[in-house]
Tab-separated table of C-alpha atoms in Angstrom:
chain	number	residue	atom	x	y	z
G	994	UNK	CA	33.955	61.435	-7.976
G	995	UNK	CA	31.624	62.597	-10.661
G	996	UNK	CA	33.649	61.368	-13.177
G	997	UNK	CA	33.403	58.057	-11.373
G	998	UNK	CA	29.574	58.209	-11.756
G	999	UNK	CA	29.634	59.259	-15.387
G	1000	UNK	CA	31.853	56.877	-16.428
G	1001	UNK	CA	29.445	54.004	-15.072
G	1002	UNK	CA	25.798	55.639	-15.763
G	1003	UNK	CA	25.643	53.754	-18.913
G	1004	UNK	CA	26.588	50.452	-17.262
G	1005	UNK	CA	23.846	50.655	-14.354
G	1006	UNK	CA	21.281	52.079	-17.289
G	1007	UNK	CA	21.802	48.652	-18.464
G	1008	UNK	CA	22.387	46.758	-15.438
G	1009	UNK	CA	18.573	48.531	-14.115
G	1010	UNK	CA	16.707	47.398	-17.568
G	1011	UNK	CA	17.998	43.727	-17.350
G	1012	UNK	CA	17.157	43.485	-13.877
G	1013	UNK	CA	13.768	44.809	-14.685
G	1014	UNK	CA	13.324	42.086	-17.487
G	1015	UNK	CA	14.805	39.689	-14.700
G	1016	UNK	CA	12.405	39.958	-12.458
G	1017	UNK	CA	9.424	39.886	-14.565
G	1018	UNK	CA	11.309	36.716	-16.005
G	1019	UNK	CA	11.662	34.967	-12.728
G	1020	UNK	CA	7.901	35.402	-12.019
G	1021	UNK	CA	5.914	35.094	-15.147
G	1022	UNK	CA	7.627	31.715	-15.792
G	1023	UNK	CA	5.908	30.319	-12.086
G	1024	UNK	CA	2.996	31.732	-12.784
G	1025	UNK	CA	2.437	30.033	-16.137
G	1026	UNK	CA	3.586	27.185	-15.067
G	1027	UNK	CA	0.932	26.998	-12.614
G	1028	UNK	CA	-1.665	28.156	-14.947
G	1029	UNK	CA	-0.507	25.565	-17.662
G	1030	UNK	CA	-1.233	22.635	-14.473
G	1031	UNK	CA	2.386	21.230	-14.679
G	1032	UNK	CA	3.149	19.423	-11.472
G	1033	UNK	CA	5.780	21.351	-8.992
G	1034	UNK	CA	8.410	18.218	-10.042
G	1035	UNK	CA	7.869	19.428	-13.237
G	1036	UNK	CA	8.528	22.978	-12.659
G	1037	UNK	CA	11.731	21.961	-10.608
G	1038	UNK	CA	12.973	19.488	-13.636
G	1039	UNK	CA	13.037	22.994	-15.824
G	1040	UNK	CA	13.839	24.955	-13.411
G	1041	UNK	CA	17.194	23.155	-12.786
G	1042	UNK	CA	18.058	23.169	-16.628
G	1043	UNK	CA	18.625	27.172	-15.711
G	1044	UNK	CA	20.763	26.471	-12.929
G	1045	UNK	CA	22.912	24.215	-15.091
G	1046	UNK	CA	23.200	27.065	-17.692
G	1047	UNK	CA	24.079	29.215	-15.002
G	1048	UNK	CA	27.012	26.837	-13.241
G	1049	UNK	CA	28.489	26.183	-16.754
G	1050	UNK	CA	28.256	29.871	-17.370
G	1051	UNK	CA	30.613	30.211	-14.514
G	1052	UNK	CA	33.326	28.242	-15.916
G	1053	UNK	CA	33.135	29.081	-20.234
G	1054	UNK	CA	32.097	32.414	-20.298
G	1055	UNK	CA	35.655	34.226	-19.215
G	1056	UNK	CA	36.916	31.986	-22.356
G	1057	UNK	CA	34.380	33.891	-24.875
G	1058	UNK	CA	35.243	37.127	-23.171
G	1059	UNK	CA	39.054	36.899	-23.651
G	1060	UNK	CA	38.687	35.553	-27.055
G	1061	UNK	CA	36.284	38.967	-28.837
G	1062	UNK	CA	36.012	40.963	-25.467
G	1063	UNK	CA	33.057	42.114	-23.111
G	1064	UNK	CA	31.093	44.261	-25.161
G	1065	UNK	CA	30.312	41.597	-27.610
G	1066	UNK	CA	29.960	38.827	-25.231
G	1067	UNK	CA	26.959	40.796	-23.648
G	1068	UNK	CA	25.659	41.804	-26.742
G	1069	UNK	CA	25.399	38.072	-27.330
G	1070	UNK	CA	24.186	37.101	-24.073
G	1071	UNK	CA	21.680	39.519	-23.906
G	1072	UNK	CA	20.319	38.759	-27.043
G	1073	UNK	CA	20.321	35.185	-25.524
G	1074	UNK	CA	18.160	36.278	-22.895
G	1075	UNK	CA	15.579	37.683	-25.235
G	1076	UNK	CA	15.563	35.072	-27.487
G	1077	UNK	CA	14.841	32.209	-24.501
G	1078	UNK	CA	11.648	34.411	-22.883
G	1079	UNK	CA	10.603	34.748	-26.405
G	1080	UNK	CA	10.663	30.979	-26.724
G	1081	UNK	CA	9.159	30.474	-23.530
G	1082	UNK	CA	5.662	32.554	-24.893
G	1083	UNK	CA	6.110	31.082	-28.446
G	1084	UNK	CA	6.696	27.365	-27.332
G	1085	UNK	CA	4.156	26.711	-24.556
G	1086	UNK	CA	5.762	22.696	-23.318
G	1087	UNK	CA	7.687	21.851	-20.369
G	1088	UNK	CA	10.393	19.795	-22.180
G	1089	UNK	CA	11.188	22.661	-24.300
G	1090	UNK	CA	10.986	24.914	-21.250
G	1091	UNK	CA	13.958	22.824	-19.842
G	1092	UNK	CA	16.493	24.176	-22.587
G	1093	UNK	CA	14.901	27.969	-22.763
G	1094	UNK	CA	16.027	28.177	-19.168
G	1095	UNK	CA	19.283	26.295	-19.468
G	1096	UNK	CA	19.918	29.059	-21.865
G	1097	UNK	CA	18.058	31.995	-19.638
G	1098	UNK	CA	20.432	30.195	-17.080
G	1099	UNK	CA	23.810	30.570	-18.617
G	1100	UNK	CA	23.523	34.173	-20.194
G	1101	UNK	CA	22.667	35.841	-17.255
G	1102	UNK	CA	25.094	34.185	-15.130
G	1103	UNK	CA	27.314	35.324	-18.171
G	1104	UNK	CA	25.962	39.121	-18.245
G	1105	UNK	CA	26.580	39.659	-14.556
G	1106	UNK	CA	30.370	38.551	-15.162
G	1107	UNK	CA	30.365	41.027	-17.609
G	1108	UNK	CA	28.898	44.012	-15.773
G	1109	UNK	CA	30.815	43.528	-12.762
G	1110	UNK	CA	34.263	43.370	-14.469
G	1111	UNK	CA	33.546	46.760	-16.366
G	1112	UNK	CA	32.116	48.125	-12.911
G	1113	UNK	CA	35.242	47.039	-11.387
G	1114	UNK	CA	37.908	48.937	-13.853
G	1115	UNK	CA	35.744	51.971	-12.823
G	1116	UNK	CA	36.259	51.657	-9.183
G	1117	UNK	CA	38.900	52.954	-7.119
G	1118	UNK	CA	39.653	52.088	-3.468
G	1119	UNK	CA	38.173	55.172	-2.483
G	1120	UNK	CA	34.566	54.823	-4.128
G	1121	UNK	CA	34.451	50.963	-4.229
G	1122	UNK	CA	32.022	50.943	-1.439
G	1123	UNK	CA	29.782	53.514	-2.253
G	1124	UNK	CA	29.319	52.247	-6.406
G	1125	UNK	CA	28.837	48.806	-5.353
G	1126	UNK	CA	26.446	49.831	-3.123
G	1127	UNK	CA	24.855	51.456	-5.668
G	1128	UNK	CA	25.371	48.153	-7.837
G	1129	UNK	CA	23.482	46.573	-5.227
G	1130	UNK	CA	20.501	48.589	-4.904
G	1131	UNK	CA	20.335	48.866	-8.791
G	1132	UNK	CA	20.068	44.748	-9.263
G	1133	UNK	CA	17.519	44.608	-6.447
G	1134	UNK	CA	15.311	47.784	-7.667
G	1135	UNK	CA	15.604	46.293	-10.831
G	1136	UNK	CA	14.245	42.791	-10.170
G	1137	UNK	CA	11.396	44.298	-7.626
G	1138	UNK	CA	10.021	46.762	-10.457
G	1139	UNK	CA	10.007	44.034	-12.871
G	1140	UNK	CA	8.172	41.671	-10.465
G	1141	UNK	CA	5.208	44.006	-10.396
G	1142	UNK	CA	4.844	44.235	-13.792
G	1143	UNK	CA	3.492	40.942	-14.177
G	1144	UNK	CA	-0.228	41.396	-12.522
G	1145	UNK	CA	-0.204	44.446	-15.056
G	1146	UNK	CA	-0.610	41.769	-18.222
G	1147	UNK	CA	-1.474	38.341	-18.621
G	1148	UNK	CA	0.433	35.566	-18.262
G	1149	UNK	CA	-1.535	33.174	-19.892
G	1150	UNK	CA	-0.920	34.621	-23.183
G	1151	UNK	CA	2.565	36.366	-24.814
G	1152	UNK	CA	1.799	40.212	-23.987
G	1153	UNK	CA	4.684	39.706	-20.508
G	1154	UNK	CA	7.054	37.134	-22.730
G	1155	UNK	CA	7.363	39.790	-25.557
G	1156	UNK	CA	7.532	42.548	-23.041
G	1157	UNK	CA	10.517	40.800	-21.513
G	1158	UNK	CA	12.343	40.111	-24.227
G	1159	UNK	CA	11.655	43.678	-25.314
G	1160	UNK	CA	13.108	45.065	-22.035
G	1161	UNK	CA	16.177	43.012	-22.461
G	1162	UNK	CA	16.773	44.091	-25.511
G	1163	UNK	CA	16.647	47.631	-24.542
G	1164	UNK	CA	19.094	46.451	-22.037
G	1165	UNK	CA	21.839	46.673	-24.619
G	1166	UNK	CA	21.576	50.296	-25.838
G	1167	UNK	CA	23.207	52.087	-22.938
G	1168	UNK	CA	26.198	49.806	-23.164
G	1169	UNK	CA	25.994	49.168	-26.951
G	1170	UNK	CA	26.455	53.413	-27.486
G	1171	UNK	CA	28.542	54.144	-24.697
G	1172	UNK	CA	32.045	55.616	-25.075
G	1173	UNK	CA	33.593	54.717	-22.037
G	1174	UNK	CA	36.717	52.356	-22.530
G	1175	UNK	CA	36.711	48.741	-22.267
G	1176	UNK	CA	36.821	46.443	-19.573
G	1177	UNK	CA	40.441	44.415	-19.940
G	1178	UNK	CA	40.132	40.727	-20.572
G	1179	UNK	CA	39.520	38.478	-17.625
G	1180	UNK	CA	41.746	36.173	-15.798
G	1181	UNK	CA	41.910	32.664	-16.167
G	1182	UNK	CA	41.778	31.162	-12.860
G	1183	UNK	CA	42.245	27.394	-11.758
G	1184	UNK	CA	39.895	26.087	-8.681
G	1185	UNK	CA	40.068	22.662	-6.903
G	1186	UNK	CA	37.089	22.449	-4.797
G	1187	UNK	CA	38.318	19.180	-3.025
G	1188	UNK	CA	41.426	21.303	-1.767
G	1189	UNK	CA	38.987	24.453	-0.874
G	1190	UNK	CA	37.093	21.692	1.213
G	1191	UNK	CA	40.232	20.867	2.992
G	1192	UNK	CA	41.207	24.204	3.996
G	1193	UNK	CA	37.557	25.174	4.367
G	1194	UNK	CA	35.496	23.035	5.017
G	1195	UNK	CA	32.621	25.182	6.516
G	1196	UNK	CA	32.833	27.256	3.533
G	1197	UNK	CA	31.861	24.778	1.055
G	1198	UNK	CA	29.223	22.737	2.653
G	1199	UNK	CA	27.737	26.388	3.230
G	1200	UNK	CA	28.421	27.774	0.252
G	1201	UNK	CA	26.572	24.211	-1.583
G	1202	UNK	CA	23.775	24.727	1.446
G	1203	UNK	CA	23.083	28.465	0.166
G	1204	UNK	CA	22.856	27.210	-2.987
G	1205	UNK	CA	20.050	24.879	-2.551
G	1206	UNK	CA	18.365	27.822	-0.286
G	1207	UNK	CA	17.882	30.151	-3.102
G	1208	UNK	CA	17.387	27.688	-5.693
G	1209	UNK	CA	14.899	25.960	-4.419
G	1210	UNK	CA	13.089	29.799	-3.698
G	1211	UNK	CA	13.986	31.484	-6.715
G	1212	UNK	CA	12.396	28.755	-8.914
G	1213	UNK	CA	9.863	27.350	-6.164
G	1214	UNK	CA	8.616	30.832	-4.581
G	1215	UNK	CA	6.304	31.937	-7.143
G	1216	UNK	CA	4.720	28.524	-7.323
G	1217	UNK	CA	4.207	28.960	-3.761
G	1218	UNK	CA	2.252	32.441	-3.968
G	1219	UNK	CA	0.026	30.795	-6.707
G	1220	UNK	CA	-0.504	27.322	-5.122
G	1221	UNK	CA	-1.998	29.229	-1.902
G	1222	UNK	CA	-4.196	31.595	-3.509
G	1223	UNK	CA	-2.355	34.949	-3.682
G	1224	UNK	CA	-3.093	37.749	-6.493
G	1225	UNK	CA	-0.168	38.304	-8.573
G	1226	UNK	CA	-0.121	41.567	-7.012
G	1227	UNK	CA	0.124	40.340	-3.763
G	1228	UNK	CA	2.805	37.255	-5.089
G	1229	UNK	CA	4.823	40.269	-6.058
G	1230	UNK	CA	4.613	41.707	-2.850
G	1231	UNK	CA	5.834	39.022	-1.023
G	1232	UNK	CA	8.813	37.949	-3.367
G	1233	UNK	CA	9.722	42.051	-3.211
G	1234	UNK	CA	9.209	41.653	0.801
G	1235	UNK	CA	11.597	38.829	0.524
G	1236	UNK	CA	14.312	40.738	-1.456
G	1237	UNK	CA	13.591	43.809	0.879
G	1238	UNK	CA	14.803	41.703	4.086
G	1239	UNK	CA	18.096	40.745	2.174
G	1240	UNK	CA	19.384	44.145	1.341
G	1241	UNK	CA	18.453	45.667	4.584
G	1242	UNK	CA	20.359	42.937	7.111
G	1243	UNK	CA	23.642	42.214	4.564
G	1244	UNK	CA	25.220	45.164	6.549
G	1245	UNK	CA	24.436	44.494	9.748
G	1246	UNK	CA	25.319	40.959	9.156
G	1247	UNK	CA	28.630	41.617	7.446
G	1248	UNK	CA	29.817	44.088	10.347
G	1249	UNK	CA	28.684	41.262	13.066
G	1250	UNK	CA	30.721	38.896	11.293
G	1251	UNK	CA	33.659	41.436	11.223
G	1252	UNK	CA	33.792	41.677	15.157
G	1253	UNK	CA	33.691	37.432	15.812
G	1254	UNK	CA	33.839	33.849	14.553
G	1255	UNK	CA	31.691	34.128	11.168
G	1256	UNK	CA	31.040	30.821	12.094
G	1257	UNK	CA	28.847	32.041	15.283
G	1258	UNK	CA	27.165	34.178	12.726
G	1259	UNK	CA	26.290	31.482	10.461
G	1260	UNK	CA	24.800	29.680	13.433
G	1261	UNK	CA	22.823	32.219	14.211
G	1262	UNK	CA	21.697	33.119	10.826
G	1263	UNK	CA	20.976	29.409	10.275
G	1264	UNK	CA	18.347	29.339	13.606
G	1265	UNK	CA	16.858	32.298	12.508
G	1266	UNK	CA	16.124	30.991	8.833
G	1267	UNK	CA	14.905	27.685	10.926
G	1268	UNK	CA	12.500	30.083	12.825
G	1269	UNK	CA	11.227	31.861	10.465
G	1270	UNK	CA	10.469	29.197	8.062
G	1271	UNK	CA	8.444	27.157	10.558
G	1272	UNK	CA	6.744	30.979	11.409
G	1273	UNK	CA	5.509	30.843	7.597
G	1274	UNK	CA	4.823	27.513	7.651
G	1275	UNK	CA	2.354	27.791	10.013
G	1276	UNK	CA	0.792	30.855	8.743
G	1277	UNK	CA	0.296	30.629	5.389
G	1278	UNK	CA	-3.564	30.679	5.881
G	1279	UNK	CA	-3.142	34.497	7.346
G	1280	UNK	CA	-3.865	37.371	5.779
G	1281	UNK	CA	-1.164	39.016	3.278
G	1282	UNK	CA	0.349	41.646	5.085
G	1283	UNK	CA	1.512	38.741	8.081
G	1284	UNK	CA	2.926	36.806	5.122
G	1285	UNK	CA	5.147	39.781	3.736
G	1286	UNK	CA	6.809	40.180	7.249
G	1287	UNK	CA	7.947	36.650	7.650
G	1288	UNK	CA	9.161	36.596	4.002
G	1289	UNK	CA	11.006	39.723	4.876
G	1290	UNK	CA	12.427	37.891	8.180
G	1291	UNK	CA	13.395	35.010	5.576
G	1292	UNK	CA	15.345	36.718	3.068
G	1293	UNK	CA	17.464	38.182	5.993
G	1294	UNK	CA	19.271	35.273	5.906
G	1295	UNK	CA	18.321	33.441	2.970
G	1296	UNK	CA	20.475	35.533	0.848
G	1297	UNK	CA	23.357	36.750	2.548
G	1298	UNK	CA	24.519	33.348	4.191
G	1299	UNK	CA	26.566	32.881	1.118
G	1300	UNK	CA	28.784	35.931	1.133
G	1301	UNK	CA	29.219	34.766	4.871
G	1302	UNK	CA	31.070	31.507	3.973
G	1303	UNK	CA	32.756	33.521	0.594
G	1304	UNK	CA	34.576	35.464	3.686
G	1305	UNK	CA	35.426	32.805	5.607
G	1306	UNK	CA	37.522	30.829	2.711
G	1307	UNK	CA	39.219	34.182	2.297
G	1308	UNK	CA	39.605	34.407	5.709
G	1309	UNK	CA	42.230	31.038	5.176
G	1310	UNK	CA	43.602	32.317	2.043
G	1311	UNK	CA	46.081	35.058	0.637
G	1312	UNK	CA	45.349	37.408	-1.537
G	1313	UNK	CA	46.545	35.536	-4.202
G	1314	UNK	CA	44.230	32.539	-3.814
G	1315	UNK	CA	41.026	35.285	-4.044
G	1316	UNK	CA	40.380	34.167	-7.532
G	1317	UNK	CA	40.606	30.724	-7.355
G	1318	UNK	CA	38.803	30.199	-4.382
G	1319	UNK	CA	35.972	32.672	-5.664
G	1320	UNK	CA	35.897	30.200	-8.482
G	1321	UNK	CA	35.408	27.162	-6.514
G	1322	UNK	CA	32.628	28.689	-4.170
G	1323	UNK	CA	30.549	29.666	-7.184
G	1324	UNK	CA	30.740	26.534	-8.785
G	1325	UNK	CA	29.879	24.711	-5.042
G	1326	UNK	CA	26.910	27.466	-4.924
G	1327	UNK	CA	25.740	26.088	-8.769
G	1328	UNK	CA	25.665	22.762	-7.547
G	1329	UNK	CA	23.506	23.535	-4.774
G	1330	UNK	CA	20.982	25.742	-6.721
G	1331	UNK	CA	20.833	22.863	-8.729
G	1332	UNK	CA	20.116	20.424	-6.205
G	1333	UNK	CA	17.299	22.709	-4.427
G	1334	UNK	CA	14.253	22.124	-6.472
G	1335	UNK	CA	15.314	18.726	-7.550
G	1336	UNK	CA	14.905	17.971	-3.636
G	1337	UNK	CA	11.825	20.453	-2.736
G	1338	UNK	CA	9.498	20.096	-6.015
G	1339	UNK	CA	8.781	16.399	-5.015
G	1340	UNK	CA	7.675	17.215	-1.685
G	1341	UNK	CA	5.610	19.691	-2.508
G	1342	UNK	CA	4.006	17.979	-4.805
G	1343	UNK	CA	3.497	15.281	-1.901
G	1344	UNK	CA	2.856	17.433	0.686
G	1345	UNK	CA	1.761	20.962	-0.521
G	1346	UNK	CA	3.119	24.495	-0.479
G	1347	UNK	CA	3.857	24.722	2.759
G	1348	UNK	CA	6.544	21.893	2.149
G	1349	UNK	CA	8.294	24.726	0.782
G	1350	UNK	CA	9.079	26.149	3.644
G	1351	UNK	CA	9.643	22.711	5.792
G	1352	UNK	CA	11.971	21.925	3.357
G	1353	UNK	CA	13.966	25.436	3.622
G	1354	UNK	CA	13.707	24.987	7.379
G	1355	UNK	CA	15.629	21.444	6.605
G	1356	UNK	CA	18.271	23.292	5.168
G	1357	UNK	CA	18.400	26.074	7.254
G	1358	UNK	CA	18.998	23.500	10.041
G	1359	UNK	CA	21.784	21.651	8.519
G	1360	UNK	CA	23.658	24.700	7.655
G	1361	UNK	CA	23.626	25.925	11.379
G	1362	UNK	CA	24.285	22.358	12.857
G	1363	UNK	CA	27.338	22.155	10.121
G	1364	UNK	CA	29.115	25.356	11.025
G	1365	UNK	CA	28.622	24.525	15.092
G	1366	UNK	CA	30.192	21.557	14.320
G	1367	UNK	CA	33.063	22.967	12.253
G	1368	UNK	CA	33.662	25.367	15.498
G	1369	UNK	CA	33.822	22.251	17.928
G	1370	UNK	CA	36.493	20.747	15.284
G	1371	UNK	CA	38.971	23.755	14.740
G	1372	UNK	CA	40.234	27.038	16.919
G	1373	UNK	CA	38.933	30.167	14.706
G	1374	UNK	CA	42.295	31.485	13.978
G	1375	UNK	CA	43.734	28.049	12.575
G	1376	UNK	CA	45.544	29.046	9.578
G	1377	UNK	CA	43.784	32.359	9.572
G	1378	UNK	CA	46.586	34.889	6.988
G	1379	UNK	CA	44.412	38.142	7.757
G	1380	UNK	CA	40.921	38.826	7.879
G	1381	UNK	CA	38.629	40.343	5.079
G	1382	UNK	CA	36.390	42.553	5.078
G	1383	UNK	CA	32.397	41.068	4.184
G	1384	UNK	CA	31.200	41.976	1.254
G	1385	UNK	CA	27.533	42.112	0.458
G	1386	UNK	CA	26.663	40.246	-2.657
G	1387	UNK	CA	23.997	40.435	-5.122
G	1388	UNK	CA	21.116	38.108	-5.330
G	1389	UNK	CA	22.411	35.817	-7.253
G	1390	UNK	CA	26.071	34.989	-6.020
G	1391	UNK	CA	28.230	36.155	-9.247
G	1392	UNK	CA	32.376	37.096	-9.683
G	1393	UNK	CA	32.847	39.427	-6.866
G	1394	UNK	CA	35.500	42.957	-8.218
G	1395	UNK	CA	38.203	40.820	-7.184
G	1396	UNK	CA	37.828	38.301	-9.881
G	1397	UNK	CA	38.313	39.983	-13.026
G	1398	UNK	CA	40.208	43.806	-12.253
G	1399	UNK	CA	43.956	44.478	-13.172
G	1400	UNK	CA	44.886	43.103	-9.572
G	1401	UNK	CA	43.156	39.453	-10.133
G	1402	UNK	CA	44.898	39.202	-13.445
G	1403	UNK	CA	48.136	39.485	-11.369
G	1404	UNK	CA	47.321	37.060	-8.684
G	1405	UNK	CA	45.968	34.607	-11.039
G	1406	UNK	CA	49.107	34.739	-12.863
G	1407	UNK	CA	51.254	33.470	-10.349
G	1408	UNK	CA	48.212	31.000	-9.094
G	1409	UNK	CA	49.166	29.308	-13.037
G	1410	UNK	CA	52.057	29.623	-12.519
G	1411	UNK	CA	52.274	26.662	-10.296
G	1412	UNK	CA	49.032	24.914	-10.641
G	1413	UNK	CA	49.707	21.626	-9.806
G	1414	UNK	CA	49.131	22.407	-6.327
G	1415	UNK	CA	46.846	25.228	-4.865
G	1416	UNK	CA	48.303	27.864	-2.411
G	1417	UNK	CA	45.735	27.033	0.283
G	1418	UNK	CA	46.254	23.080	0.005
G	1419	UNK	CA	49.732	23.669	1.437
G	1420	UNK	CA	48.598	25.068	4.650
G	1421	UNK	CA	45.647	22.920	4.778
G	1422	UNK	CA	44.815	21.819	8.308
């Protein structure tokens, strides 16, 4: 088991110090945005140029990765990283902004493939669990610690831009000098989202719906924290409270959906995300330590929804349609992360901050009413091979271990094989 550890201390030494940059990333940018006086459509027009990177990300970078191989791809994506947060503090102008984060977008979409295929040839099924748990609570540490860096500097100058970029270049040493062997190429997989949507239908409208949840937080919260007045001390807080409420319910939520219909659970987790929203909606004049509770009781179910409708399309699929259907989902999730400030930074800009979380309640609501209506339509064993296990994913929704291991190169062998017509489209209800 120590071995296990060793042979991954490297990786996580990485995965921590991009995280950290990560988080400081995801901050300063709202918080110089609001101190520059662009409008919140503005900040959602660049903000969606990183979710673009970060969809096509999804689909090229396994090409670069078979072609010269992991290590080199992350050297290059890393260095991608720095190079747009440099940009960012050098080149102070919204339309530039728009291709700094298409680019921010795409290599760390890119990076995460990366880490989680080495952490995956490290893994065995006895210490999956516990090193993806410790995957998990890396990424999250990570992005918290970086968050409160920012009220440390100034964001109205360079000092946190070149402080970014100088944490993610650090981020390469660990992996850059470490002698542990490579990763094996990743699999080529095929996806058909149309045919996903006919086997599961719940599972992409959520999946898309999950996407425009976090998309429409992860570029729109810090506005939020600065529109109404908070320090970036306490606009740290509550983005960390946020993150906080996410790791501590994906258990809890994962078992629940273990024992029943995961499409109860997404009900449920949909009216609470309702609730919640209008709590914070209707607070946001309280004092700080009320706001950090109802962002915690947000991010219970802002984040994990997602890995609930990744196990229900499993739930309909073989073990040898994993990898395609993983596929599909994340590009479904892109398109909805794309979608999220495009629809929220409008009304915000019409209506105020508090739109924000109106507008999240919106969604919340449509994802519940969706999967209650998807349980009125079909029994929840209809085509169901065998049940998987939930898996808690990170905060951004990336290539799960099955995508990319010795065992997914198999199964997306034979998907090729035949890829005129997917596996699940033959049992589709």
């Amino acid at each position: 088991m120590l071995a296990n550890f060793a042979s991954v201390f490297s990786l996580m030494l990485s995965t921590f110090l991009m995280m950290v940059a990560f988080g400081l990333q995801s901050y300063v940018i709202p918080v110089r945005s609001v101190a520059e006086s662009w409008s919140t459509l503005t900040i959602s027009i660049f903000a969606t140029g990183y979710t673009l990177g970060f969809t096509l990300s999804c689909i090229v970078t396994p090409k670069f990765v078979l072609r010269v191989g992991h290590v080199r791809v992350f050297t290059a994506l890393i260095t991608l990283l720095s190079i747009a947060i440099l940009m960012c503090g050098l080149v102070v102008d919204w339309r530039a902004w728009i291709g700094f984060r298409a680019v921010s977008g795409f290599a760390i979409a890119g990076s995460y493939l990366v880490i989680e295929s080495w952490l995956n040839e490290r893994v065995t099924n006895e210490n999956r669990g516990l090193l993806f748990s410790l995957y998990l609570i890396t990424t999250m540490v990570g992005t918290i610690g970086g968050q409160y860096l920012v009220p440390l500097g100034d964001p109205s100058n360079t000092s946190l831009f070149i402080l970014c970029g100088v944490l993610f270049s650090l981020a390469l040493l660990p992996t850059a000098l470490s002698s542990s062997p490579m990763p094996a190429p990743p699999a080529r997989a095929n996806f058909d989202i149309p045919a996903l949507y006919r086997r599961s239908p719940v599972a992409v409208v959520g999946g898309f719906l999950a996407g425009a949840l976090s998309g429409a937080w992860l570029n729109l919260g810090g506005v939020f924290t600065q529109k109404i007045g908070l320090s970036t001390g306490e606009g740290a807080t509550l983005l960390a409270s946020l993150l906080a409420g996410s790791a501590i319910s994906q258990v809890p939520i994962g078992r629940a959906s273990d024992r029943m219909d995961r499409r109860i659970v997404m009900v449920a987790c949909g009216i609470a995300g309702v609730v919640s929203c209008l709590a914070m909606s209707v607070s946001i004049a309280s004092s700080p330590p009320v706001l950090y509770a109802l962002a915690a009781c947000i991010g219970t179910v802002l984040f994990p929804i997602y890995a609930l409708n990744v196990a229900h399309a499993n739930d309909l699929a073989r073990p040898d349609e994993y990898v395609a259907i993983s596929s599909g989902l994340m590009i479904t999730y892109g398109l909805g992360t794309i979608s999220g400030p495009l629809m929220v930074g409008p009304v915000m800009d019409r209506f105020g901050p508090v739109a924000l979380f109106i507008a999240l309640a919106v969604y919340f609501a449509l994802y519940s009413g969706y999967a209650a209506w998807r349980i009125l339509q079909r029994e929840q064993h209809d085509g169901l091979v065998a049940k998987t296990d939930f898996q808690a994913t990170t905060v951004l929704p990336t290539p799960g271990p099955d995508v990319t291991g010795p065992l997914a190169q198999q199964d997306a062998g034979e998907l090729i094989e035949d890829d005129t017509v997917p596996a699940w489209e033959q049992r589709a209800e």
